[in-house]
Every structure is written in structure tokens, then in C-alpha cells.
PDB file of C-alpha atoms and ligand atoms in Angstrom:
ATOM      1  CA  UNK A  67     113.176 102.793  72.835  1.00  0.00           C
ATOM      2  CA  UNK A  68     114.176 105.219  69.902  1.00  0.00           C
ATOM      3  CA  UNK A  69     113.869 108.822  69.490  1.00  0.00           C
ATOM      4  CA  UNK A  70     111.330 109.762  66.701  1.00  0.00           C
ATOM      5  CA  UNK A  71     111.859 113.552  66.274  1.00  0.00           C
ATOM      6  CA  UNK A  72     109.937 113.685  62.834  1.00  0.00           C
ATOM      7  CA  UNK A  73     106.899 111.443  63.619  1.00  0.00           C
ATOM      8  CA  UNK A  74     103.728 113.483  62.971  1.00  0.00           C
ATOM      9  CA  UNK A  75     102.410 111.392  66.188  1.00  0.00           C
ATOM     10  CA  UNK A  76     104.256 113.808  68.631  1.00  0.00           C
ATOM     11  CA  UNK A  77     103.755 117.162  68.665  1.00  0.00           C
ATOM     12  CA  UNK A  78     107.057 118.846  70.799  1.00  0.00           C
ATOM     13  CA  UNK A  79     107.521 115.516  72.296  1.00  0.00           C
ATOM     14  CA  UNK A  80     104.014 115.106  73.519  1.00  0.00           C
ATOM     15  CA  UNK A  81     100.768 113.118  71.634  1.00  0.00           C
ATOM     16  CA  UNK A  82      97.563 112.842  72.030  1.00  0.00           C
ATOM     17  CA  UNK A  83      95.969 109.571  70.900  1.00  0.00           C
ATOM     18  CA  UNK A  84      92.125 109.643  69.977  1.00  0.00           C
ATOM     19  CA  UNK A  85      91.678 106.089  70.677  1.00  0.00           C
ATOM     20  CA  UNK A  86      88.723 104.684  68.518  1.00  0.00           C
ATOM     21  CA  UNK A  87      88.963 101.218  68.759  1.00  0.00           C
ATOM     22  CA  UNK A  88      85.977 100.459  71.335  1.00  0.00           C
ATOM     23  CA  UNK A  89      84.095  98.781  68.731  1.00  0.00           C
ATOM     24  CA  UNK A  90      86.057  95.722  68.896  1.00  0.00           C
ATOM     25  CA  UNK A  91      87.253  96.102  72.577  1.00  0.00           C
ATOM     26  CA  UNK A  92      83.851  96.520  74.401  1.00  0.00           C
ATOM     27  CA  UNK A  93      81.457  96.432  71.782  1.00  0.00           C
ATOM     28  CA  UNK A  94      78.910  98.756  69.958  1.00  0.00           C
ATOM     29  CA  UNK A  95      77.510  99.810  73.694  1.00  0.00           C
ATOM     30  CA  UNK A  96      80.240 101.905  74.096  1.00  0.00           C
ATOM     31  CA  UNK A  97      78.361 104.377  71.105  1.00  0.00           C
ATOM     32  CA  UNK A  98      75.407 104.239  72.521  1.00  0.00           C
ATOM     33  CA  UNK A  99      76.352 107.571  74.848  1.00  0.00           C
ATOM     34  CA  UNK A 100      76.753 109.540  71.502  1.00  0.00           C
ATOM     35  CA  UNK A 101      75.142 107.384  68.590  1.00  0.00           C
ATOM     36  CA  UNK A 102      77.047 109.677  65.766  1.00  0.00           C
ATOM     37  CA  UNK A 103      80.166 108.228  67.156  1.00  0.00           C
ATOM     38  CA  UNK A 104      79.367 104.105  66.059  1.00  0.00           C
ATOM     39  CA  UNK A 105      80.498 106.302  62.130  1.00  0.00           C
ATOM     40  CA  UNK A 106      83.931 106.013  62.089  1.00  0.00           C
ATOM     41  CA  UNK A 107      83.400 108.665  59.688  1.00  0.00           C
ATOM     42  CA  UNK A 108      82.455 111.004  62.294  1.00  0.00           C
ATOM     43  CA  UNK A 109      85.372 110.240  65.172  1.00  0.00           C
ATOM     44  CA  UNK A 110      87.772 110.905  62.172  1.00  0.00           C
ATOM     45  CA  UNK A 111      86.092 114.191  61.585  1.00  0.00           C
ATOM     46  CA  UNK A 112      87.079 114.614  65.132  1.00  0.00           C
ATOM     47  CA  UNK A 113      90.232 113.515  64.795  1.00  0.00           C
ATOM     48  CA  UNK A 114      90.779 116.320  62.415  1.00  0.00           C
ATOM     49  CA  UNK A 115      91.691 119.016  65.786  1.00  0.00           C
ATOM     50  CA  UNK A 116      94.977 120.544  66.073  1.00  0.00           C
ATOM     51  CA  UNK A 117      95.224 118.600  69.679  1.00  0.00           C
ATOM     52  CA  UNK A 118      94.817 115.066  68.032  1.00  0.00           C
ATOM     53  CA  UNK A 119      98.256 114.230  67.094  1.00  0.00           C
ATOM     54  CA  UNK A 120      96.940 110.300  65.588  1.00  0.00           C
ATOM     55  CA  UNK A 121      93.924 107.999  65.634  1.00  0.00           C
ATOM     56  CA  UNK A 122      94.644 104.321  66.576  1.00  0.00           C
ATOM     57  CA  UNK A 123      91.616 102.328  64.763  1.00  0.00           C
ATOM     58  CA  UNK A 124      92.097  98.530  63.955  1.00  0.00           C
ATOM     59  CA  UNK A 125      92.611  97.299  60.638  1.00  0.00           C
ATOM     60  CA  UNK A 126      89.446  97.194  58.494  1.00  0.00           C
ATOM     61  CA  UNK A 127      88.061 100.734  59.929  1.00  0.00           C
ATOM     62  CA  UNK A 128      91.412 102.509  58.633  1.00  0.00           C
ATOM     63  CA  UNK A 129      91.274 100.322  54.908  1.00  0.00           C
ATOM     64  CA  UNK A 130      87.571 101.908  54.975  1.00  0.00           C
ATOM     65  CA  UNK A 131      87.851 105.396  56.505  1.00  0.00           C
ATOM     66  CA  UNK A 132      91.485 106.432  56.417  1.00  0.00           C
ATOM     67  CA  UNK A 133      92.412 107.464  52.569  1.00  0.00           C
ATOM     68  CA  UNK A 134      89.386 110.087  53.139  1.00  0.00           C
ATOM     69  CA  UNK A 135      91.104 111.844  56.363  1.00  0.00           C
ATOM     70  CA  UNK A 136      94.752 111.087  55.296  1.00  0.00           C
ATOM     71  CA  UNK A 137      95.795 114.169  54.580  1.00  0.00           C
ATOM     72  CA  UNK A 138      94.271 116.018  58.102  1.00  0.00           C
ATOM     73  CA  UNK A 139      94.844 112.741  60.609  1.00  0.00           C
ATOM     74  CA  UNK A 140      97.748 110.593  61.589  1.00  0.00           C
ATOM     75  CA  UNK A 141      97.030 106.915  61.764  1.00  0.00           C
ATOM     76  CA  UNK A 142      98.286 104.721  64.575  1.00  0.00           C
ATOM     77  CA  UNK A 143      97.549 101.170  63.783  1.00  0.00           C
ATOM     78  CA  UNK A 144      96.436  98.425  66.325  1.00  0.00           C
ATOM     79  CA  UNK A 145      97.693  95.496  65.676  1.00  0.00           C
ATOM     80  CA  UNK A 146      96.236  93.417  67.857  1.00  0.00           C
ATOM     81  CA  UNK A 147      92.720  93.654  69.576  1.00  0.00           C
ATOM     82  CA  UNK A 148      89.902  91.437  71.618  1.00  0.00           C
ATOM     83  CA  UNK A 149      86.317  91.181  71.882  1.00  0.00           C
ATOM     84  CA  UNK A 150      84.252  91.092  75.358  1.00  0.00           C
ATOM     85  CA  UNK A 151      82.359  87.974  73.202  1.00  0.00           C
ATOM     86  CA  UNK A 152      85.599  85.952  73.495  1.00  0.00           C
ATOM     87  CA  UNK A 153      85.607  83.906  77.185  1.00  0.00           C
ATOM     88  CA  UNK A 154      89.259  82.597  77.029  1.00  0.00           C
ATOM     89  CA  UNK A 155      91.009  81.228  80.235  1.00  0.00           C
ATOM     90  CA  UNK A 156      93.254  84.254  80.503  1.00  0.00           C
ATOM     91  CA  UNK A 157      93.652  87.902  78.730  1.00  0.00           C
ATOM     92  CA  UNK A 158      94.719  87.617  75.357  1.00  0.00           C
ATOM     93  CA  UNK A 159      94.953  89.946  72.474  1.00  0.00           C
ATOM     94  CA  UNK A 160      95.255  88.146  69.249  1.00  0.00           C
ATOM     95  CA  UNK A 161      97.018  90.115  66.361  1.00  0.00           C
ATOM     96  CA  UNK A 162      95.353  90.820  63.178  1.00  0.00           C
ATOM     97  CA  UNK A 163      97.781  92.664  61.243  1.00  0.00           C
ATOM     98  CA  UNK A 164     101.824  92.744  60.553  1.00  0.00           C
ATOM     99  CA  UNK A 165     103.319  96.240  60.361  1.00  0.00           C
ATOM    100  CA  UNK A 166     103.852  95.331  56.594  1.00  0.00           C
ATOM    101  CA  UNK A 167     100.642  95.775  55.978  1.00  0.00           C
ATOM    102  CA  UNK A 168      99.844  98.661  58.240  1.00  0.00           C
ATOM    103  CA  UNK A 169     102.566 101.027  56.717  1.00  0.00           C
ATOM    104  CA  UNK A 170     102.866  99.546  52.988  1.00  0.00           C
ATOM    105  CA  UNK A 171      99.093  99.497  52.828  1.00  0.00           C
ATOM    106  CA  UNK A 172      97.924 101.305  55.173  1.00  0.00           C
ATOM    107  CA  UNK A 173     100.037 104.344  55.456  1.00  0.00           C
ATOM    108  CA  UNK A 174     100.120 103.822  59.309  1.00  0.00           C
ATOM    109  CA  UNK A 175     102.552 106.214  60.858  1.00  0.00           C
ATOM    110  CA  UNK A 176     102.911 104.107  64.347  1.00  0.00           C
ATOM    111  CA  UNK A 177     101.291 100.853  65.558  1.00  0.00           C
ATOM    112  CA  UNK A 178     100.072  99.650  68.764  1.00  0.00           C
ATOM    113  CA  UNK A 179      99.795  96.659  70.489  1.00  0.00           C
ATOM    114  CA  UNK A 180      98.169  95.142  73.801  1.00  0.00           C
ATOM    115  CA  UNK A 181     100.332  93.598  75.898  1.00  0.00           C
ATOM    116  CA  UNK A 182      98.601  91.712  79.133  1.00  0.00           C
ATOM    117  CA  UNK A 183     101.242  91.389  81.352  1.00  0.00           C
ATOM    118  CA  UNK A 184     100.285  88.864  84.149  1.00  0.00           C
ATOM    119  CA  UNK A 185      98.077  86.985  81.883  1.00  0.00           C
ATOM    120  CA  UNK A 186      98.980  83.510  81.139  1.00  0.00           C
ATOM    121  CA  UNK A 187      99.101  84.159  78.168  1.00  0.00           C
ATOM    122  CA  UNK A 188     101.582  86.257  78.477  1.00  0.00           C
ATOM    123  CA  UNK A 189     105.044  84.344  76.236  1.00  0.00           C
ATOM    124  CA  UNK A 190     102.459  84.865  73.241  1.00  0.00           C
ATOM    125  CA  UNK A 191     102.206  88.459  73.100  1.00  0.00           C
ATOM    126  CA  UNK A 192     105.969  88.369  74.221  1.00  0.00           C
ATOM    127  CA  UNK A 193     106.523  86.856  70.939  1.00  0.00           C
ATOM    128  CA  UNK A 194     104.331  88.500  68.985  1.00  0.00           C
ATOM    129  CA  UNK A 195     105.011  91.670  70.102  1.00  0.00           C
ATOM    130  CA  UNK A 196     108.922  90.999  69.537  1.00  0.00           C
ATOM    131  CA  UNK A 197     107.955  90.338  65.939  1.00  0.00           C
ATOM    132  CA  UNK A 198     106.077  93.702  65.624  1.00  0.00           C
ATOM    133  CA  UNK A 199     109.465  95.828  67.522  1.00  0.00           C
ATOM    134  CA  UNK A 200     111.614  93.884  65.010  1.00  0.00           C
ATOM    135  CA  UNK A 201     109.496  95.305  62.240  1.00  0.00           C
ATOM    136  CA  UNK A 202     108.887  98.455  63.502  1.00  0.00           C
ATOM    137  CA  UNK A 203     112.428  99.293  63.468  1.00  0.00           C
ATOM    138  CA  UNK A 204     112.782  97.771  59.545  1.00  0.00           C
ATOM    139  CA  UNK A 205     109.837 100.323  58.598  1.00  0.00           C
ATOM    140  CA  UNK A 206     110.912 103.162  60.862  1.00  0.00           C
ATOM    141  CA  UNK A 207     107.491 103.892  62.808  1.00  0.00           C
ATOM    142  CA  UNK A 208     107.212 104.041  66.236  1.00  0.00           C
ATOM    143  CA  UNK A 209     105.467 101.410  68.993  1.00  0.00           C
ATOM    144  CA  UNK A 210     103.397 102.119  71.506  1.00  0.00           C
ATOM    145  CA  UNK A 211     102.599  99.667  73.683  1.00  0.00           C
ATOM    146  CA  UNK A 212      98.921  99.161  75.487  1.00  0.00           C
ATOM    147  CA  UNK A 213     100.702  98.379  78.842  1.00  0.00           C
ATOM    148  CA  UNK A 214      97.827  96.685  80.672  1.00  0.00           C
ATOM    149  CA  UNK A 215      98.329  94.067  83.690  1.00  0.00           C
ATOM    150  CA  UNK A 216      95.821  91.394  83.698  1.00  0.00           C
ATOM    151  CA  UNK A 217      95.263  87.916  84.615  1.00  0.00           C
ATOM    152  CA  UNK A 218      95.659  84.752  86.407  1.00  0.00           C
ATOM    153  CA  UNK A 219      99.152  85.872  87.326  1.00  0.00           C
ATOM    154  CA  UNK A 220      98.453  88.822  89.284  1.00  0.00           C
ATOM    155  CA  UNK A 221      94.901  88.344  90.109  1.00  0.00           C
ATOM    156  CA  UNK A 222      95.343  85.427  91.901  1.00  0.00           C
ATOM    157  CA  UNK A 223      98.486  86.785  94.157  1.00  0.00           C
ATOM    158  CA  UNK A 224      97.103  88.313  97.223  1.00  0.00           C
ATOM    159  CA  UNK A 225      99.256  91.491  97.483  1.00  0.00           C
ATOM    160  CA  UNK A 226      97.675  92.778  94.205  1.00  0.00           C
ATOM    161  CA  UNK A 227      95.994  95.959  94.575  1.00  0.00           C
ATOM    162  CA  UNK A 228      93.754  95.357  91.242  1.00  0.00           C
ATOM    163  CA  UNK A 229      94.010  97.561  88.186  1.00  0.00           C
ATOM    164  CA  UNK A 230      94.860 100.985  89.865  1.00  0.00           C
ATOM    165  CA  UNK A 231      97.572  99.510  91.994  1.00  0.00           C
ATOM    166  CA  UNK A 232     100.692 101.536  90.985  1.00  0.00           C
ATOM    167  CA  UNK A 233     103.512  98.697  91.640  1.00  0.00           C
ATOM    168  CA  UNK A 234     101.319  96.576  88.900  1.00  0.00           C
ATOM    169  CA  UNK A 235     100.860  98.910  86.789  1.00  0.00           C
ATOM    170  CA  UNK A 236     104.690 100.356  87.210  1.00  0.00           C
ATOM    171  CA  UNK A 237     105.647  96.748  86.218  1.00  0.00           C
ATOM    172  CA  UNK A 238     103.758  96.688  83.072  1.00  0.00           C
ATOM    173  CA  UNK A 239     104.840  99.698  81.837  1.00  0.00           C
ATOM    174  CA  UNK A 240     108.480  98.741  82.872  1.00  0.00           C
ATOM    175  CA  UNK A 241     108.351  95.866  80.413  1.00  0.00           C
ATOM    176  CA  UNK A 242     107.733  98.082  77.861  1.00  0.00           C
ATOM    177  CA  UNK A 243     111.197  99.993  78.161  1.00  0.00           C
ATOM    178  CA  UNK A 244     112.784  96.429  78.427  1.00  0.00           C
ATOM    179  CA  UNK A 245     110.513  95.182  75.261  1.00  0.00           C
ATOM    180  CA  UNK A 246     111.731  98.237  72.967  1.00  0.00           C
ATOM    181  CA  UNK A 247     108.565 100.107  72.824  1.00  0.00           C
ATOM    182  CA  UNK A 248     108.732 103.714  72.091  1.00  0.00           C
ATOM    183  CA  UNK A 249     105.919 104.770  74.189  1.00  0.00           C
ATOM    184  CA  UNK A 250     103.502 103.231  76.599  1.00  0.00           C
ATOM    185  CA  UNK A 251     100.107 103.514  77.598  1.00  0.00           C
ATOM    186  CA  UNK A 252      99.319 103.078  80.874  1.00  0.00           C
ATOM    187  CA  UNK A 253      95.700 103.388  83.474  1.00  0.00           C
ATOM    188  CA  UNK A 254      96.342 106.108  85.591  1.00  0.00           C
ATOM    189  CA  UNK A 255      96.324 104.489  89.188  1.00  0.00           C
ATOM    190  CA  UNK A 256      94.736 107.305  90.942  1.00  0.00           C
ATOM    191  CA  UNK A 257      97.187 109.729  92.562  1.00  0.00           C
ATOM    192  CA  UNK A 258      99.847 111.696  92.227  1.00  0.00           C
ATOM    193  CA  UNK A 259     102.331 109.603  93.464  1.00  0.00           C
ATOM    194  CA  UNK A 260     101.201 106.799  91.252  1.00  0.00           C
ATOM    195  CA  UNK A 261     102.043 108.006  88.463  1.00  0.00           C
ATOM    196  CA  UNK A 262     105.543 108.960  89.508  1.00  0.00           C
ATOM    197  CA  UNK A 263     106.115 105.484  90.377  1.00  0.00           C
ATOM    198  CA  UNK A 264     104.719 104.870  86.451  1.00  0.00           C
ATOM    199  CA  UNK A 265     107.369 107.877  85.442  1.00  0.00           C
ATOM    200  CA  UNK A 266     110.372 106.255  87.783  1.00  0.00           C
ATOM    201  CA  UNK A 267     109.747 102.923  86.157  1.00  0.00           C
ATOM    202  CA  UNK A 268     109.911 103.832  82.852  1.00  0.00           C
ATOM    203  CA  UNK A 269     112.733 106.031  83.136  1.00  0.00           C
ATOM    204  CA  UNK A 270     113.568 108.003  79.432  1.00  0.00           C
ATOM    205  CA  UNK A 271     110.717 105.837  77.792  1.00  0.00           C
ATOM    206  CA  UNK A 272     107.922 108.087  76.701  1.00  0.00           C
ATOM    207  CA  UNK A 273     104.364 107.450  78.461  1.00  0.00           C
ATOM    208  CA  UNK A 274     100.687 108.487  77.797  1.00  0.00           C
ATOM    209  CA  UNK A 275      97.777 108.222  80.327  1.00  0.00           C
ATOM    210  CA  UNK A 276      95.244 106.030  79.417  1.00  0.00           C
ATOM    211  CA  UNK A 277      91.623 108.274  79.257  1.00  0.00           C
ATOM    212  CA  UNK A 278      89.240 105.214  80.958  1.00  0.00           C
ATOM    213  CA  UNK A 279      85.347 105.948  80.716  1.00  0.00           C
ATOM    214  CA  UNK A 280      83.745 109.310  80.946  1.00  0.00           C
ATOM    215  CA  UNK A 281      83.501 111.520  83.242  1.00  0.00           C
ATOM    216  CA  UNK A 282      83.065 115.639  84.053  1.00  0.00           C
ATOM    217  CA  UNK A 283      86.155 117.859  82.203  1.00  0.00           C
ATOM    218  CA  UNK A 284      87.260 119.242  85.217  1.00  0.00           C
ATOM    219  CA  UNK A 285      87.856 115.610  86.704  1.00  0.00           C
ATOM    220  CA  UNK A 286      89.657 114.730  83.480  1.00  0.00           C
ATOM    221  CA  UNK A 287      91.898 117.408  82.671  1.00  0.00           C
ATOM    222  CA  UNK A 288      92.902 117.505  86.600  1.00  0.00           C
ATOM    223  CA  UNK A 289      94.237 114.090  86.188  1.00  0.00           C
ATOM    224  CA  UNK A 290      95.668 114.703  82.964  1.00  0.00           C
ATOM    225  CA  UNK A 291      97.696 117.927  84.164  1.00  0.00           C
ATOM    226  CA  UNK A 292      98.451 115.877  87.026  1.00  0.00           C
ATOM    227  CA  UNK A 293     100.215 113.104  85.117  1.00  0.00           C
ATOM    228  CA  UNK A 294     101.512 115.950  82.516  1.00  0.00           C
ATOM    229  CA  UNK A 295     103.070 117.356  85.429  1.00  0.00           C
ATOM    230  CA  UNK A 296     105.323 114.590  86.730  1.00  0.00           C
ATOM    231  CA  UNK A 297     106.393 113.700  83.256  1.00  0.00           C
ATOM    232  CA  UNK A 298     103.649 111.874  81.472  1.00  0.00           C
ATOM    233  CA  UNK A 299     104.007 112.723  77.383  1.00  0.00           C
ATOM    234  CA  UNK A 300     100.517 112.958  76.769  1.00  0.00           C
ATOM    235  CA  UNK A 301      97.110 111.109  76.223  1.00  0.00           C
ATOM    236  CA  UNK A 302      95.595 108.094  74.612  1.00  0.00           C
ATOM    237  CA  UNK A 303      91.434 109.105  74.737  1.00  0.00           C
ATOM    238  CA  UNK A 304      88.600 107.217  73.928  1.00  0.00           C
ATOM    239  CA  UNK A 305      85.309 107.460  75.323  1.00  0.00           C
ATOM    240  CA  UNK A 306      85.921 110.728  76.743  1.00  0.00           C
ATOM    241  CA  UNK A 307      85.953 112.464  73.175  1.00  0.00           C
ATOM    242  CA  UNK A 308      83.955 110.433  71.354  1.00  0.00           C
ATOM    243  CA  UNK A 309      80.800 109.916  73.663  1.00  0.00           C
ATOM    244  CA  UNK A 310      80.638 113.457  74.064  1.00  0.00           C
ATOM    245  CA  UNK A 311      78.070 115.697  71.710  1.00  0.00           C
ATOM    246  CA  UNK A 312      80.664 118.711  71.691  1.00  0.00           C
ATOM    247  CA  UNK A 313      84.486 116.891  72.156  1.00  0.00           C
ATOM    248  CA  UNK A 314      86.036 120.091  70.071  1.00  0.00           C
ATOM    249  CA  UNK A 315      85.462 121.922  73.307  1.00  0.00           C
ATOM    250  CA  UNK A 316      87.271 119.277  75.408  1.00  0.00           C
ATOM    251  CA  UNK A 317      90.159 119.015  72.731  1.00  0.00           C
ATOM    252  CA  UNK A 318      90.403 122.700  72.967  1.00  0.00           C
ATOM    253  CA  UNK A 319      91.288 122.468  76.936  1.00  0.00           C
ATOM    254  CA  UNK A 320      93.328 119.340  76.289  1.00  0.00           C
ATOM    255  CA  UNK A 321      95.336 121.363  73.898  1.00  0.00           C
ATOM    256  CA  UNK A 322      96.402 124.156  76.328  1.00  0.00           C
ATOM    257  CA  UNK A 323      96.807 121.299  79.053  1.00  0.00           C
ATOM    258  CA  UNK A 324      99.063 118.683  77.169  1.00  0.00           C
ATOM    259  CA  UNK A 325     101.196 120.892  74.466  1.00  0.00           C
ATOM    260  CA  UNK A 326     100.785 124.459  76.219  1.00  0.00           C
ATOM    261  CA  UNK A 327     101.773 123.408  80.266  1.00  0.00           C
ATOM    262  CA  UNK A 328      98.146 125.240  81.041  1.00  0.00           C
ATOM    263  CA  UNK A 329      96.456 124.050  84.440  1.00  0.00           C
ATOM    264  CA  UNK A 330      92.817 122.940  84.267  1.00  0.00           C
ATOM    265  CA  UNK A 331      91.983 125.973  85.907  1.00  0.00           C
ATOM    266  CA  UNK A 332      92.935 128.560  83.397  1.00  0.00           C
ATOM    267  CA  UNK A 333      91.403 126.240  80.795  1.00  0.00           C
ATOM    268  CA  UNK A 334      87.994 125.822  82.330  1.00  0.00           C
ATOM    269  CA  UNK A 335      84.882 127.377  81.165  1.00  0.00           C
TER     270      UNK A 335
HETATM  271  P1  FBP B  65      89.385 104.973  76.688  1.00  0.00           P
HETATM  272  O1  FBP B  65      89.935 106.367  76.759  1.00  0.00           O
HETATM  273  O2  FBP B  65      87.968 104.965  76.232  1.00  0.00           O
HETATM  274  O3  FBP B  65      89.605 104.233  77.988  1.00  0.00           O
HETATM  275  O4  FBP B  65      90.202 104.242  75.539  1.00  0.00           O
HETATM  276  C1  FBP B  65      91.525 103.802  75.704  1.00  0.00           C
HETATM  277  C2  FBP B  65      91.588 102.307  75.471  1.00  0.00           C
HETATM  278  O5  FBP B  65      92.872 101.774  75.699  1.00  0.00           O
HETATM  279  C3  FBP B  65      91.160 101.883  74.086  1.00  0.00           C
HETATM  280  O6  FBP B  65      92.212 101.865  73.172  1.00  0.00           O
HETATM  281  C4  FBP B  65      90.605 100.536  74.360  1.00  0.00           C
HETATM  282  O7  FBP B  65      89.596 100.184  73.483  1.00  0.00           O
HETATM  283  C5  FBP B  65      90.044 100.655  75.726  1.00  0.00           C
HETATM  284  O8  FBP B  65      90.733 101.677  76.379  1.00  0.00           O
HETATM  285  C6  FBP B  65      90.233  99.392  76.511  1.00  0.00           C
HETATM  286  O9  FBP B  65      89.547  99.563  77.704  1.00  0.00           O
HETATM  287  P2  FBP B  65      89.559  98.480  78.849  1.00  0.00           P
HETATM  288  O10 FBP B  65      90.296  99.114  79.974  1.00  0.00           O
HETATM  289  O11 FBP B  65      88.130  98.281  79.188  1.00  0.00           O
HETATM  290  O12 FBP B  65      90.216  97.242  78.314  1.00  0.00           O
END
């Protein structure tokens, strides 16, 4: 982990991540909500609000789309990234780019990558994911790690409590402190108390909630300020900004919520 006090991707120590990579996660389905948002030009437009600190797209949508928004949005690249098509024995994330390319030619300000921790698969990403740290620190540009826990390896031991159980999901995000990533990503597992274990874990290591699929604003910003509250640096947000018609008015809230300390109830409509 490494301070980065003059990365455009935090804002007073805090982000927030539009996370538009769906398209290669889950699929076009995931536009169908909002059909604007399957233009990448569109979600970049988006991306332009004061409370988006970054975008994290994959590879070919910021060669295509970036250059246009460079100057208005901050680009996290993903390095790695799966498709629902794939049926593979275990959770894997293949990478598809080095950080090379993403900073020389991409102008990427951070990078991401998925790490499955339980999978089987899991000394691959290990690997990989050492490669992209090592790099990282040549070019300067922080890593956030996708801290996810999935697989054969936890799936199949009876005392897991599936994806919202907080000793899981502690662990993941624990291996990102040990890993050297600057900042981790991580489910919220459904209370409070959760996510201090997530906070304990990960000790001085900076952590953003991961958004999950929509639901009302009230629902979302209480969990937000909730995490927020015990420590959490922010938010990584997919579906709930871009399968909404009107997601300026959410970023609006979000704004007061993550970089202003506001409660969902002063915020709300
Ligand atoms: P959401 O806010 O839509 O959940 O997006 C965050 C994200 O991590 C994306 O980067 C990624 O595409 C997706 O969630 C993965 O979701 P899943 O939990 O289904 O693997």
C-alpha cells in the first residue's frame, strides 16, 4: 500500500468509482434497464460529475471513448475481466492488458484488477496480479484491487456464509493489504458490523464499497453512509448510476454523502 496524495482518483482521500465495465462482466442485459447506457459515450458523459472521481472501463472502450472525455474524466483501467459466456471449472479473470499499455497508451491514471480469492484458480491471479503491483509502482499509478471471494475453495467448506459473509469477505480484502494494493473493493456484507470487520482487516489500506445491482436511493446511500461511517473511502458504482434515467440526481446525494460526511437524510429529496 502507498500513499497517492496527487492522484486525481481521490478526492480528500475518498473516490468514487463509476464502474462501467458490465458489458464484459454480465453482458449487454445489464443496459437493458436504461438502453442509452449500452453508449459508452453516454456513461462517460456521466462520468463527467464533480462526484465521479474515475471511470474503470476495460481496454478497447477507453482506446475508443477516452481521448474525447480526457480532459473532464479520470480513467481507471481494468486489467483483467470475464464473461458470464465463459463456463470454466473455477472463477477466473484473465488479463487483457499490462499497465504499459494502460498508462503509456492509454493515459490510465490507476488500474484494477479482479482477484478471486478462494477460486482455484487462485496462484494465477496471484501471479498476475504481482506482475501488475510490480508495474504499478515503476509507472507510479495506483491499484485497486476487485477483492471478490469465489470458488471451489470456499464454496465447498461448510462454514461459508456465501458472498455477504463478512469473515470471507474480510479475508479477501485482507489479501489485498498483504498483495500491495492501494485500495480495495469489496461487497458490502450487509450490516454495520460487517463492514467493520472489512475496515479491521484491512487496517490503513484504503477501501471502497462495491455498489451491487439497483435498488431505491434511500436504500443505497444508507448503506453507503453506513460504510462511510466506519471508515470505508468511498464507492465503486455500476448499475446503480448507469441504469438509472436521471443518475446526476443520485451523484448529487452521493456527493454530499461520500466527500461532504452528509447523512442520507439531509440529502434526500
Ligand atoms: P455494480 O455497482 O454494478 O455492482 O458494479 C461494480 C462491479 O464490480 C463491476 O465493476 C463489475 O462489472 C460488477 O460489479 C461485477 O459484478 P458481479 O458481482 O456480478 O461479479
Amino acid at each position: 500500500m502507498k500513499e497517492f496524495p496527487d492522484s486525481p482518483i481521490f478526492r480528500n482521500g475518498n473516490s468514487l468509482i463509476l464502474a462501467y465495465d458490465h458489458g464484459t462482466e454480465h453482458g449487454p442485459v445489464d443496459f437493458e434497464p436504461n438502453p442509452e447506457s449500452a453508449d459508452p459515450r453516454n456513461v462517460f458523459e456521466v462520468a463527467k460529475h464533480d462526484a465521479v472521481t474515475c471511470i474503470a472501463v476495460q481496454k478497447g472502450i477507453a482506446e475508443a471513448y477516452h481521448t474525447e472525455f480526457e480532459e473532464d474524466v479520470n480513467l481507471l483501467l481494468k486489467l483483467n475481466g470475464n464473461s458470464n459466456l465463459a463456463h470454466r471449472d473455477d472463477y477466473y479473470s484473465p488479463k487483457q492488458c499490462s499497465v504499459e499499455y494502460a498508462v503509456e497508451e492509454l493515459n490510465a491514471d490507476a488500474v484494477g484488477y479482479t482477484m478471486y480469492a478462494g477460486s482455484t484458480h487462485e496462484d494465477k491471479m496471484w501471479q498476475e496480479f504481482r506482475e501488475v503491483q510490480e508495474e504499478a509502482r515503476k509507472y507510479g499509478v495506483p491499484v485497486v484491487m476487485w477483492a471478490y471471494p469465489r470458488g471451489k475453495g470456499i464454496e465447498g467448506d461448510s462454514s461459508y456464509g456465501g458472498d455477504t459473509d463478512p469473515d470471507v469477505i474480510s479475508y479477501a480484502a485482507r489479501l489485498g493489504l498483504e498483495l500491495g494494493a492501494d485500495m480495495v473493493k469489496c461487497k458490502y456484507p450487509g450490516t454495520r458490523q460487517g463492514w467493520v470487520q472489512v475496515e479491521e482487516s484491512t487496517a490503513d489500506l484504503k477501501t471502497v464499497m462495491s455498489g451491487g445491482s439497483k435498488r431505491s436511493d434511500k436504500a443505497f446511500l444508507e448503506d453507503v453512509h453506513t460504510t462511510i461511517e466506519e471508515g470505508c473511502n468511498g464507492l465503486a458504482v455500476g448499475r446503480n448510476i448507469f441504469q438509472r434515467k436521471n443518475p446526476e440526481n443520485l451523484l448529487d446525494k452521493l456527493e454530499k454523502v461520500i466527500f461532504e460526511g452528509e447523512d442520507p437524510e439531509q440529502v434526500l429529496d
